[in-house]
XYZ file of N, CA and C in Angstrom:
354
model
N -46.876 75.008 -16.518
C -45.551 74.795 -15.977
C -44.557 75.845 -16.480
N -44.833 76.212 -18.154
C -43.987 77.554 -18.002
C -43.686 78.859 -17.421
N -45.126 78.981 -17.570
C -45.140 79.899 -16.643
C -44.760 80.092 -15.507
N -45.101 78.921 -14.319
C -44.195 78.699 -13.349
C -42.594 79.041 -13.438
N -42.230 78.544 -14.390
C -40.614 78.526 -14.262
C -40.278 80.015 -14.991
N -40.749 80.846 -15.505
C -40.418 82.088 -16.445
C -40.665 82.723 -14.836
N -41.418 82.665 -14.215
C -41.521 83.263 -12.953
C -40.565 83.156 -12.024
N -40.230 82.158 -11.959
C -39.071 82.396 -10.732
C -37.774 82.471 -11.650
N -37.779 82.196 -12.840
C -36.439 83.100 -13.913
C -36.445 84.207 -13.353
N -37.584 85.128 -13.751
C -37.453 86.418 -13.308
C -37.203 86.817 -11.744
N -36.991 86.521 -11.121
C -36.970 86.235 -9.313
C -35.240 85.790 -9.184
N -34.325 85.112 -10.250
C -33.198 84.357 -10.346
C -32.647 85.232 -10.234
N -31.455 85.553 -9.939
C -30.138 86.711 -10.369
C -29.901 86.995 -11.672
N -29.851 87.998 -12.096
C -29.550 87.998 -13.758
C -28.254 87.423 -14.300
N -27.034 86.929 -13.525
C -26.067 86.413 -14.158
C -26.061 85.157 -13.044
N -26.579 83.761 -14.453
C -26.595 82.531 -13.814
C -25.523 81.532 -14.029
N -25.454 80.491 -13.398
C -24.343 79.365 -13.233
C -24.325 79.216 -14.767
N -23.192 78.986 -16.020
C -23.334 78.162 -16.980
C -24.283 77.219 -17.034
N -24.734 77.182 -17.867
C -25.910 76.085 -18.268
C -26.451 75.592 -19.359
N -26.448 74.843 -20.233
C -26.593 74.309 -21.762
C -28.467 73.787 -21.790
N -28.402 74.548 -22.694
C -30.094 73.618 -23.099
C -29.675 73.363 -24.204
N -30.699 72.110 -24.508
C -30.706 71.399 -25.908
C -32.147 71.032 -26.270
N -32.938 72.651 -26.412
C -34.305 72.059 -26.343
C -34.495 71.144 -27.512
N -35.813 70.811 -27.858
C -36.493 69.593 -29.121
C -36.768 70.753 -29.863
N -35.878 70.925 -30.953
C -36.324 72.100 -32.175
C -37.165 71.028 -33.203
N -37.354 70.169 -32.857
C -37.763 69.093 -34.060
C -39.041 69.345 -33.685
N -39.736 69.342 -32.380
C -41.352 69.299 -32.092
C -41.642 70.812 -31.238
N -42.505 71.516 -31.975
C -42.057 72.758 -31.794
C -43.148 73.130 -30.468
N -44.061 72.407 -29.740
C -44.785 72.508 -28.852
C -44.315 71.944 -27.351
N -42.653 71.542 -27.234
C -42.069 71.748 -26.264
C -41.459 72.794 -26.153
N -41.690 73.470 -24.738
C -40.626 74.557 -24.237
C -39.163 74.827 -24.310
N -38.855 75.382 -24.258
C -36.964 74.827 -23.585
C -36.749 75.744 -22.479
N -36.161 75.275 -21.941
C -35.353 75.725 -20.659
C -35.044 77.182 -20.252
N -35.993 78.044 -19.581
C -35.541 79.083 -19.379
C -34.249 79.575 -18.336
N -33.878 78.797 -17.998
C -32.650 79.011 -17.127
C -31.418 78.522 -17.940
N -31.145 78.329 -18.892
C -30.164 78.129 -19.815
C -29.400 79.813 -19.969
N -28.041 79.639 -19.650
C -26.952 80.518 -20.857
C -26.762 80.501 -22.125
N -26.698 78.795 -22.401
C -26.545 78.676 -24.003
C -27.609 77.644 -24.400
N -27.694 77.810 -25.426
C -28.062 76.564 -26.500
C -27.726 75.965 -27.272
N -28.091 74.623 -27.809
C -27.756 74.479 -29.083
C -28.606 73.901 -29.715
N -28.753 73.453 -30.948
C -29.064 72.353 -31.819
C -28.579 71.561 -32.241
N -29.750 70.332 -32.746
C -29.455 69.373 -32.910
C -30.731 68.648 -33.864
N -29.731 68.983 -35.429
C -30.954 68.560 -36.197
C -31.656 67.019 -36.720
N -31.397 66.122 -35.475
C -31.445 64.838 -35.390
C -31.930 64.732 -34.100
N -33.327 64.540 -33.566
C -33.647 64.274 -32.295
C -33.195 62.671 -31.833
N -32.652 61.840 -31.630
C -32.066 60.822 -31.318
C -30.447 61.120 -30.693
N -30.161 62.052 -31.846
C -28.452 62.882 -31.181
C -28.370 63.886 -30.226
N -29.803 65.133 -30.443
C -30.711 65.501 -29.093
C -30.331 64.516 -27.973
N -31.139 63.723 -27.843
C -31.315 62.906 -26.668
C -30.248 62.242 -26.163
N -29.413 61.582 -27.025
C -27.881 60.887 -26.696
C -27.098 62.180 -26.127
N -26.795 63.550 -26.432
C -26.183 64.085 -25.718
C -26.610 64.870 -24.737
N -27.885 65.177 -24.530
C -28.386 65.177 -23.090
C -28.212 63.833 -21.983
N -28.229 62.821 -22.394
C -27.672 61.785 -20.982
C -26.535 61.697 -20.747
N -25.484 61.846 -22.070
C -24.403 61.759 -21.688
C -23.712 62.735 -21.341
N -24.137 63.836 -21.098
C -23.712 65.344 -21.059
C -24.435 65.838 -19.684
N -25.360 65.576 -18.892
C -25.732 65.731 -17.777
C -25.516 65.243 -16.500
N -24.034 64.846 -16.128
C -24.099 64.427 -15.057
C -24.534 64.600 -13.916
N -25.154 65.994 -13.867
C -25.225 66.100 -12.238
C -26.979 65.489 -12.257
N -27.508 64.862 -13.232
C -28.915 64.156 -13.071
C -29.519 65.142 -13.904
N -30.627 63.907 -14.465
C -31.834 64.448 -15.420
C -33.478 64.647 -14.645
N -33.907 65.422 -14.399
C -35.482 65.383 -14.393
C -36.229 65.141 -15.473
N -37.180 64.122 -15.615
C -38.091 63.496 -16.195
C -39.621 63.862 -16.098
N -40.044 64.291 -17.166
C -41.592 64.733 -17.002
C -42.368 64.135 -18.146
N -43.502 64.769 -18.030
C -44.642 63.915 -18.762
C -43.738 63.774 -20.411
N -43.721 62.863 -21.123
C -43.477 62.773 -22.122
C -43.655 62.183 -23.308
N -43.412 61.656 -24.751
C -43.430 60.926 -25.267
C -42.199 59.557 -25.639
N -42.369 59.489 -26.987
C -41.379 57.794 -27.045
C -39.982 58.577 -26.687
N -39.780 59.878 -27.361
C -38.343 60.298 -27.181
C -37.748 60.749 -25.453
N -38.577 60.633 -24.698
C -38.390 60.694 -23.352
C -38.043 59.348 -23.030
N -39.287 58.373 -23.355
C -38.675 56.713 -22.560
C -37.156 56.984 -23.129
N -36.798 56.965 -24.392
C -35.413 56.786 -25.015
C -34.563 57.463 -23.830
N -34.538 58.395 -23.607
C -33.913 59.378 -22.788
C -33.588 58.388 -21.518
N -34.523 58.054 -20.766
C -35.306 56.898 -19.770
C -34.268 55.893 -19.847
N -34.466 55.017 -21.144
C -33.111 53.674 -21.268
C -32.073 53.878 -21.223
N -31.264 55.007 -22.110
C -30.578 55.540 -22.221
C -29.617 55.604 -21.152
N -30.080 56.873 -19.964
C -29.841 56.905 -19.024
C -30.016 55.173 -17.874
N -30.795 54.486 -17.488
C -31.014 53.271 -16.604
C -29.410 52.406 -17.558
N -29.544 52.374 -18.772
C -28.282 51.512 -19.235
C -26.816 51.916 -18.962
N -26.408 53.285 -18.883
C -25.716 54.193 -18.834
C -25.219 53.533 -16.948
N -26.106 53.999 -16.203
C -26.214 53.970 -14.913
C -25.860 52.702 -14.654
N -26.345 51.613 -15.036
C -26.380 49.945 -15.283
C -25.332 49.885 -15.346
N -24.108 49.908 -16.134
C -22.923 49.700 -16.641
C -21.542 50.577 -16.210
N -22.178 51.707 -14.810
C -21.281 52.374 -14.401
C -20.383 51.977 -13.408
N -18.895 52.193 -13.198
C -18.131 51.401 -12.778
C -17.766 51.956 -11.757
N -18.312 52.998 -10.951
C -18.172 53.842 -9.951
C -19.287 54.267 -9.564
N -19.646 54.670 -8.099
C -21.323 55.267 -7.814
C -20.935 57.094 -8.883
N -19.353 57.418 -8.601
C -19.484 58.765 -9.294
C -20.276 58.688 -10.759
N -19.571 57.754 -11.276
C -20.722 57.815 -12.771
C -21.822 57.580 -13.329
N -22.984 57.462 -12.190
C -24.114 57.381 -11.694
C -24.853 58.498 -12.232
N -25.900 58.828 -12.899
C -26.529 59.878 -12.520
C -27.528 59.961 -11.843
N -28.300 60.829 -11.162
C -29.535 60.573 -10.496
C -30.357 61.039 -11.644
N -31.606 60.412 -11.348
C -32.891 60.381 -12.176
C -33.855 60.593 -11.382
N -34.452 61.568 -11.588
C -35.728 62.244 -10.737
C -36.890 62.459 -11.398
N -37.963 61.907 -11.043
C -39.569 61.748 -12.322
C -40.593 62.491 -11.623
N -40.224 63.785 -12.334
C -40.789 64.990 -11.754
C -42.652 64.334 -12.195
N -43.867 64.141 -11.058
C -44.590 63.696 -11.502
C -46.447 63.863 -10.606
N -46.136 65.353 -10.825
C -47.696 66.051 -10.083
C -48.635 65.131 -10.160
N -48.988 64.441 -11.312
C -50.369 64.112 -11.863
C -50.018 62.801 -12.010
N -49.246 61.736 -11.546
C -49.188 60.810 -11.241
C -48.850 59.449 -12.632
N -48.490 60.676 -13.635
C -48.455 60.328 -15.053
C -47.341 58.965 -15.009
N -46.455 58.903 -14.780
C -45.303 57.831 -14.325
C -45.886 56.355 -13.767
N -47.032 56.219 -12.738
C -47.958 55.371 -12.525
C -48.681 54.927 -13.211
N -49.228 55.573 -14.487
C -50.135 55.052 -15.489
C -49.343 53.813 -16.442
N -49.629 52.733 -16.516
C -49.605 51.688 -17.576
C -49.939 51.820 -18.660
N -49.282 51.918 -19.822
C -49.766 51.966 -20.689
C -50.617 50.442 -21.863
N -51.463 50.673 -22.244
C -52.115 49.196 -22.920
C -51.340 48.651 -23.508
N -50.039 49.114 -24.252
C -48.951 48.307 -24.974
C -47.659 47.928 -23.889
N -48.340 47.821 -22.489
C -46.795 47.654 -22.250
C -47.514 46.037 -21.659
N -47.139 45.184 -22.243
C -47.491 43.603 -21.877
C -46.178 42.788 -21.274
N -46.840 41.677 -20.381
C -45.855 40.909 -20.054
C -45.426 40.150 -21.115
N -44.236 39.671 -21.089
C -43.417 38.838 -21.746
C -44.428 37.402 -22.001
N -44.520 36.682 -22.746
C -45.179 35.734 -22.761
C -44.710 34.283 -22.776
N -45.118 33.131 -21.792
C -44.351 32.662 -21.390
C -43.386 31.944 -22.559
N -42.274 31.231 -21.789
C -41.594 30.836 -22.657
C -41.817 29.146 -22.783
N -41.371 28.733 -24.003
C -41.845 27.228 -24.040
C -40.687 26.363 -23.957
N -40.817 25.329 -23.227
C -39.614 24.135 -22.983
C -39.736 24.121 -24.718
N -38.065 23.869 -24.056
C -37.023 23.329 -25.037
C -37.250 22.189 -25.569
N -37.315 21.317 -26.978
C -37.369 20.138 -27.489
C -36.024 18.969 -27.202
């Protein structure tokens, strides 16, 4: 997939729209964003993630990930949940070739029932 995207970087105009990345400096086997102007850090991946949802309005794409993605995931659905206008909405798009988003995972169980009250 990087490669993909370093490819049509190079294909982009050399002077692009403003654009902020906030790659994961914490796990060093994610990419970051080659279409970024700036960057930053963020030496707390939880504060990572809180200001990417709240800092992206025009919508997040979602790809294969781990726990710090679902976070990203709630984050955003609660955010969206509690918005008091469709403007403060973001869209959420689950970028998802390989169908990874469909897979269940063995820990994700139903609720178990609940028992009458005494």
């Amino acid at each position: 997939m990087v490669e993909v995207a370093l490819e049509v970087r190079a294909k982009a105009p050399e002077i692009l729209p403003l654009s902020l990345a906030i790659p994961t400096w914490l796990y060093g086997a994610e990419p970051t964003m080659p279409f970024a102007t700036h960057y930053a850090k963020y030496f707390q991946n939880s504060l990572r993630e809180e200001a990417l949802v709240n800092n992206s309005r025009a919508g997040i794409v979602y790809g294969r990930g781990g726990g710090g993605t679902m976070r990203e995931i709630y984050q955003d659905v609660e955010r969206n949940y509690y918005a008091k206008t469709l403007d403060e909405v973001t869209p959420m798009v689950f970028f998802d070739p390989d169908k990874y988003w469909k897979w269940i995972p063995s820990w994700v169980m139903p609720a178990p029932p609940r028992r009458a009250s005494m």
